[in-house]
Amino acid sequence: MKSDKTPKINKFIRRLYKIVNDNSFSEIQWTTDGLRFYITDKTAFMLNGLKYLSKTTEYSAFVRLLYVYGFSKSKSLNAYEEEYYHKNFKRDGDNLLPCIQRTVETKTTLLQKNTNRTPNQLQDLLQYLNNQNFKLEGEIKSLKDRVDQQDCTINGLVQLLTRIFRTNDSNKDMLLPLNITEHGSPINNELRINYDKNQVARLMADTPNIDGRLENTNIELSNNKNFLFDSDDEDSIYKTNFF
């Protein structure tokens, strides 16, 4: 019995095809022959068309996703325009859209693809990496500032507890009267403070492990710098918030 199931079209491809055909999106259009589409105004596309395709506002993320689905960047006569091509993405070719699928790349094929990319494609990828590294460097600086602040707090606690222990070597309960009569007897509202070394240990154990987070961030920054030619996880390279 034959199945009536229609071929599945990826949501991103379906929406991209729709806005290219929609005249209200003047910043993205078909070429004259209908075999390619081009973006006439990046800024206008990021404000209008991109939000329809993606949850992100980064143009570089949109370009990376095009590469994931097998699109290639064509040389445009206008330096301010960007033109993209896929053999199954053409005007009046909606029946070909199910053929456009995410490419599954091994480490070897990814290396070959990166080697054969045009300078413009490599420049887009490098720009994305630079932006990501800039963000990571900012996070590292923020974490370092928090580490310094935490060190000051811990040092203050250690100094305070050291002074307290010196006045109470027996580690017993200490009574601190809030008011004393002339005979030295406590009046009302005595404050009992129990200085327990185990409480100090628990306090130190509750300190957030910022050093570990800082190390993980540094590792992520290092991995980003090796992005182009050393990655086993295709989703880690191209993963973005498209829907």
C-alpha positions as a Markdown table, in Angstrom:
| # | Residue | x | y | z |
|---|---|---|---|---|
| 1 | Met | 0.0 | 0.0 | 0.0 |
| 2 | Lys | 1.5 | 3.3 | -1.0 |
| 3 | Ser | 2.1 | 6.0 | 1.6 |
| 4 | Asp | 0.4 | 9.4 | 1.2 |
| 5 | Lys | 2.9 | 11.0 | 3.4 |
| 6 | Thr | 4.2 | 14.2 | 1.8 |
| 7 | Pro | 8.0 | 14.9 | 1.9 |
| 8 | Lys | 9.0 | 17.0 | 4.9 |
| 9 | Ile | 10.4 | 20.5 | 4.3 |
| 10 | Asn | 12.6 | 22.0 | 6.9 |
| 11 | Lys | 11.0 | 24.9 | 8.7 |
| 12 | Phe | 14.0 | 27.2 | 8.0 |
| 13 | Ile | 14.0 | 26.4 | 4.3 |
| 14 | Arg | 10.2 | 26.8 | 4.0 |
| 15 | Arg | 10.3 | 30.2 | 5.6 |
| 16 | Leu | 13.3 | 31.3 | 3.6 |
| 17 | Tyr | 11.6 | 30.3 | 0.4 |
| 18 | Lys | 8.4 | 32.2 | 1.5 |
| 19 | Ile | 10.1 | 35.5 | 2.2 |
| 20 | Val | 12.2 | 35.4 | -1.0 |
| 21 | Asn | 8.9 | 35.1 | -2.9 |
| 22 | Asp | 7.2 | 37.8 | -0.7 |
| 23 | Asn | 7.5 | 41.2 | -2.4 |
| 24 | Ser | 7.0 | 42.9 | 0.9 |
| 25 | Phe | 10.6 | 41.8 | 1.8 |
| 26 | Ser | 12.4 | 44.0 | -0.7 |
| 27 | Glu | 15.8 | 43.4 | 0.9 |
| 28 | Ile | 15.9 | 39.8 | -0.2 |
| 29 | Gln | 15.0 | 38.8 | -3.8 |
| 30 | Trp | 15.5 | 36.3 | -6.6 |
| 31 | Thr | 18.0 | 37.0 | -9.3 |
| 32 | Thr | 16.7 | 37.6 | -12.8 |
| 33 | Asp | 17.1 | 34.0 | -13.8 |
| 34 | Gly | 15.5 | 32.7 | -10.6 |
| 35 | Leu | 18.4 | 30.3 | -9.8 |
| 36 | Arg | 19.8 | 32.3 | -6.9 |
| 37 | Phe | 18.7 | 34.8 | -4.2 |
| 38 | Tyr | 20.5 | 37.8 | -3.1 |
| 39 | Ile | 20.3 | 40.3 | -0.1 |
| 40 | Thr | 20.3 | 43.9 | -1.2 |
| 41 | Asp | 20.5 | 45.5 | 2.3 |
| 42 | Lys | 21.9 | 43.6 | 5.2 |
| 43 | Thr | 20.7 | 46.1 | 7.8 |
| 44 | Ala | 17.1 | 46.1 | 6.6 |
| 45 | Phe | 17.2 | 42.3 | 6.3 |
| 46 | Met | 18.4 | 42.0 | 9.9 |
| 47 | Leu | 15.6 | 44.2 | 11.1 |
| 48 | Asn | 12.8 | 42.7 | 9.0 |
| 49 | Gly | 13.5 | 39.4 | 7.4 |
| 50 | Leu | 15.9 | 37.8 | 9.9 |
| 51 | Lys | 13.5 | 37.9 | 12.8 |
| 52 | Tyr | 11.0 | 35.9 | 10.7 |
| 53 | Leu | 13.6 | 33.2 | 10.2 |
| 54 | Ser | 15.4 | 33.1 | 13.5 |
| 55 | Lys | 15.4 | 34.0 | 17.2 |
| 56 | Thr | 18.8 | 35.5 | 16.8 |
| 57 | Thr | 19.6 | 38.9 | 15.3 |
| 58 | Glu | 23.2 | 37.9 | 14.2 |
| 59 | Tyr | 23.6 | 37.9 | 10.4 |
| 60 | Ser | 26.6 | 35.6 | 10.7 |
| 61 | Ala | 24.4 | 33.0 | 12.3 |
| 62 | Phe | 22.1 | 33.1 | 9.3 |
| 63 | Val | 25.0 | 32.7 | 6.9 |
| 64 | Arg | 26.3 | 29.7 | 8.9 |
| 65 | Leu | 23.0 | 28.0 | 8.7 |
| 66 | Leu | 22.9 | 28.5 | 4.9 |
| 67 | Tyr | 26.2 | 26.7 | 4.7 |
| 68 | Val | 24.8 | 23.9 | 6.9 |
| 69 | Tyr | 22.0 | 23.3 | 4.3 |
| 70 | Gly | 24.5 | 23.3 | 1.4 |
| 71 | Phe | 24.1 | 26.8 | 0.1 |
| 72 | Ser | 27.2 | 28.5 | -1.4 |
| 73 | Lys | 28.0 | 32.1 | -1.8 |
| 74 | Ser | 28.2 | 33.4 | -5.3 |
| 75 | Lys | 30.2 | 36.4 | -6.4 |
| 76 | Ser | 27.9 | 39.4 | -6.9 |
| 77 | Leu | 28.5 | 42.3 | -9.3 |
| 78 | Asn | 27.5 | 44.7 | -6.5 |
| 79 | Ala | 29.9 | 44.8 | -3.6 |
| 80 | Tyr | 27.1 | 45.7 | -1.2 |
| 81 | Glu | 25.0 | 42.7 | -2.1 |
| 82 | Glu | 25.4 | 39.0 | -1.1 |
| 83 | Glu | 24.2 | 36.2 | -3.4 |
| 84 | Tyr | 23.6 | 32.6 | -2.5 |
| 85 | Tyr | 23.0 | 29.4 | -4.5 |
| 86 | His | 21.6 | 25.9 | -4.0 |
| 87 | Lys | 20.7 | 23.6 | -6.9 |
| 88 | Asn | 17.3 | 22.8 | -5.2 |
| 89 | Phe | 16.4 | 26.3 | -4.2 |
| 90 | Lys | 15.1 | 28.2 | -7.1 |
| 91 | Arg | 12.0 | 30.3 | -8.1 |
| 92 | Asp | 8.9 | 28.1 | -8.8 |
| 93 | Gly | 10.8 | 25.1 | -7.5 |
| 94 | Asp | 8.9 | 24.5 | -4.3 |
| 95 | Asn | 8.7 | 20.8 | -5.2 |
| 96 | Leu | 12.5 | 20.6 | -4.8 |
| 97 | Leu | 12.6 | 22.0 | -1.3 |
| 98 | Pro | 12.3 | 18.6 | 0.5 |
| 99 | Cys | 15.7 | 17.7 | -1.1 |
| 100 | Ile | 17.4 | 20.4 | 0.9 |
| 101 | Gln | 18.6 | 18.8 | 4.1 |
| 102 | Arg | 21.2 | 19.5 | 6.8 |
| 103 | Thr | 24.6 | 18.1 | 5.7 |
| 104 | Val | 26.2 | 15.6 | 8.0 |
| 105 | Glu | 29.9 | 16.1 | 8.0 |
| 106 | Thr | 32.7 | 14.0 | 9.5 |
| 107 | Lys | 35.9 | 15.6 | 10.6 |
| 108 | Thr | 37.6 | 14.8 | 7.3 |
| 109 | Thr | 34.8 | 16.2 | 5.1 |
| 110 | Leu | 34.6 | 19.3 | 7.3 |
| 111 | Leu | 38.3 | 19.9 | 6.9 |
| 112 | Gln | 38.0 | 19.5 | 3.1 |
| 113 | Lys | 35.1 | 21.9 | 3.0 |
| 114 | Asn | 36.9 | 24.5 | 5.0 |
| 115 | Thr | 40.0 | 24.2 | 2.8 |
| 116 | Asn | 37.9 | 24.7 | -0.4 |
| 117 | Arg | 35.9 | 27.7 | 0.9 |
| 118 | Thr | 36.1 | 31.1 | -0.8 |
| 119 | Pro | 37.8 | 34.0 | 1.0 |
| 120 | Asn | 34.4 | 35.6 | 1.6 |
| 121 | Gln | 33.1 | 32.5 | 3.4 |
| 122 | Leu | 36.2 | 32.2 | 5.5 |
| 123 | Gln | 35.9 | 35.8 | 6.4 |
| 124 | Asp | 32.4 | 35.4 | 7.6 |
| 125 | Leu | 33.4 | 32.4 | 9.8 |
| 126 | Leu | 36.4 | 34.3 | 11.2 |
| 127 | Gln | 34.2 | 37.3 | 12.0 |
| 128 | Tyr | 31.8 | 35.0 | 13.9 |
| 129 | Leu | 34.7 | 33.5 | 15.8 |
| 130 | Asn | 36.1 | 36.9 | 16.6 |
| 131 | Asn | 32.8 | 38.0 | 18.0 |
| 132 | Gln | 32.4 | 34.8 | 20.1 |
| 133 | Asn | 36.0 | 35.2 | 21.4 |
| 134 | Phe | 35.3 | 38.8 | 22.3 |
| 135 | Lys | 32.3 | 37.8 | 24.3 |
| 136 | Leu | 34.2 | 35.0 | 26.1 |
| 137 | Glu | 37.0 | 37.4 | 27.0 |
| 138 | Gly | 34.5 | 39.7 | 28.6 |
| 139 | Glu | 33.1 | 36.8 | 30.6 |
| 140 | Ile | 36.6 | 35.8 | 31.7 |
| 141 | Lys | 37.3 | 39.4 | 32.9 |
| 142 | Ser | 34.0 | 39.4 | 34.8 |
| 143 | Leu | 34.8 | 36.1 | 36.5 |
| 144 | Lys | 38.3 | 37.3 | 37.4 |
| 145 | Asp | 36.8 | 40.4 | 39.0 |
| 146 | Arg | 34.4 | 38.2 | 41.0 |
| 147 | Val | 37.3 | 35.9 | 42.1 |
| 148 | Asp | 39.2 | 39.0 | 43.3 |
| 149 | Gln | 36.1 | 40.2 | 45.2 |
| 150 | Gln | 35.6 | 36.8 | 46.7 |
| 151 | Asp | 39.2 | 36.6 | 47.8 |
| 152 | Cys | 38.9 | 39.9 | 49.6 |
| 153 | Thr | 35.7 | 38.6 | 51.4 |
| 154 | Ile | 37.3 | 35.3 | 52.4 |
| 155 | Asn | 40.5 | 37.1 | 53.7 |
| 156 | Gly | 38.3 | 39.4 | 55.8 |
| 157 | Leu | 36.5 | 36.4 | 57.3 |
| 158 | Val | 39.7 | 34.6 | 58.0 |
| 159 | Gln | 41.2 | 37.6 | 59.8 |
| 160 | Leu | 38.0 | 38.1 | 61.8 |
| 161 | Leu | 37.8 | 34.5 | 62.8 |
| 162 | Thr | 41.5 | 34.4 | 63.7 |
| 163 | Arg | 41.0 | 37.3 | 66.1 |
| 164 | Ile | 38.0 | 35.6 | 67.6 |
| 165 | Phe | 39.8 | 32.2 | 68.1 |
| 166 | Arg | 42.7 | 34.0 | 69.8 |
| 167 | Thr | 40.4 | 35.2 | 72.5 |
| 168 | Asn | 38.7 | 31.8 | 72.9 |
| 169 | Asp | 41.3 | 29.1 | 72.6 |
| 170 | Ser | 39.1 | 26.6 | 74.5 |
| 171 | Asn | 36.5 | 26.8 | 71.7 |
| 172 | Lys | 33.7 | 27.0 | 74.3 |
| 173 | Asp | 30.6 | 29.2 | 74.4 |
| 174 | Met | 31.4 | 32.8 | 75.0 |
| 175 | Leu | 28.9 | 35.2 | 76.6 |
| 176 | Leu | 28.9 | 38.8 | 75.5 |
| 177 | Pro | 26.7 | 40.9 | 77.7 |
| 178 | Leu | 25.2 | 43.8 | 75.9 |
| 179 | Asn | 25.3 | 45.9 | 79.1 |
| 180 | Ile | 27.3 | 45.5 | 82.4 |
| 181 | Thr | 26.5 | 46.7 | 85.9 |
| 182 | Glu | 29.1 | 48.4 | 88.0 |
| 183 | His | 29.5 | 45.0 | 89.8 |
| 184 | Gly | 30.2 | 43.2 | 86.5 |
| 185 | Ser | 27.0 | 41.2 | 86.4 |
| 186 | Pro | 25.1 | 40.9 | 83.1 |
| 187 | Ile | 21.8 | 42.7 | 82.8 |
| 188 | Asn | 19.1 | 41.7 | 80.2 |
| 189 | Asn | 19.5 | 40.5 | 76.6 |
| 190 | Glu | 22.7 | 38.5 | 76.9 |
| 191 | Leu | 24.0 | 37.4 | 73.5 |
| 192 | Arg | 25.4 | 33.9 | 73.4 |
| 193 | Ile | 27.8 | 33.2 | 70.5 |
| 194 | Asn | 29.1 | 29.7 | 69.8 |
| 195 | Tyr | 32.4 | 29.9 | 67.8 |
| 196 | Asp | 32.6 | 26.5 | 66.2 |
| 197 | Lys | 35.5 | 25.7 | 63.8 |
| 198 | Asn | 33.3 | 23.3 | 62.0 |
| 199 | Gln | 31.0 | 26.2 | 61.1 |
| 200 | Val | 34.0 | 27.9 | 59.5 |
| 201 | Ala | 34.7 | 24.8 | 57.4 |
| 202 | Arg | 31.1 | 24.7 | 56.2 |
| 203 | Leu | 31.3 | 28.4 | 55.3 |
| 204 | Met | 34.4 | 27.8 | 53.2 |
| 205 | Ala | 32.8 | 24.7 | 51.6 |
| 206 | Asp | 29.8 | 26.8 | 50.5 |
| 207 | Thr | 32.0 | 29.2 | 48.5 |
| 208 | Pro | 31.1 | 29.0 | 44.8 |
| 209 | Asn | 33.7 | 27.3 | 42.6 |
| 210 | Ile | 34.4 | 30.2 | 40.4 |
| 211 | Asp | 37.9 | 29.0 | 39.6 |
| 212 | Gly | 36.5 | 25.9 | 38.0 |
| 213 | Arg | 34.0 | 28.0 | 35.9 |
| 214 | Leu | 36.9 | 30.3 | 34.9 |
| 215 | Glu | 38.9 | 27.3 | 33.8 |
| 216 | Asn | 36.0 | 26.0 | 31.7 |
| 217 | Thr | 35.5 | 29.4 | 30.1 |
| 218 | Asn | 39.2 | 29.4 | 29.1 |
| 219 | Ile | 38.9 | 26.0 | 27.6 |
| 220 | Glu | 35.9 | 27.2 | 25.6 |
| 221 | Leu | 37.9 | 30.2 | 24.4 |
| 222 | Ser | 40.7 | 27.9 | 23.3 |
| 223 | Asn | 38.3 | 25.5 | 21.5 |
| 224 | Asn | 36.8 | 28.5 | 19.6 |
| 225 | Lys | 40.3 | 29.4 | 18.3 |
| 226 | Asn | 40.6 | 25.8 | 16.9 |
| 227 | Phe | 37.1 | 25.9 | 15.4 |
| 228 | Leu | 37.9 | 26.0 | 11.7 |
| 229 | Phe | 40.1 | 22.9 | 11.4 |
| 230 | Asp | 39.5 | 20.8 | 14.5 |
| 231 | Ser | 35.9 | 19.8 | 15.5 |
| 232 | Asp | 34.2 | 16.5 | 15.8 |
| 233 | Asp | 30.8 | 17.8 | 16.6 |
| 234 | Glu | 28.9 | 19.3 | 13.6 |
| 235 | Asp | 26.2 | 20.7 | 15.9 |
| 236 | Ser | 28.7 | 22.4 | 18.1 |
| 237 | Ile | 29.8 | 24.4 | 15.1 |
| 238 | Tyr | 26.6 | 25.3 | 13.5 |
| 239 | Lys | 24.1 | 25.0 | 16.4 |
| 240 | Thr | 22.0 | 28.2 | 16.7 |
| 241 | Asn | 18.5 | 29.2 | 17.9 |
| 242 | Phe | 16.7 | 28.8 | 14.5 |
| 243 | Phe | 13.2 | 27.4 | 14.7 |
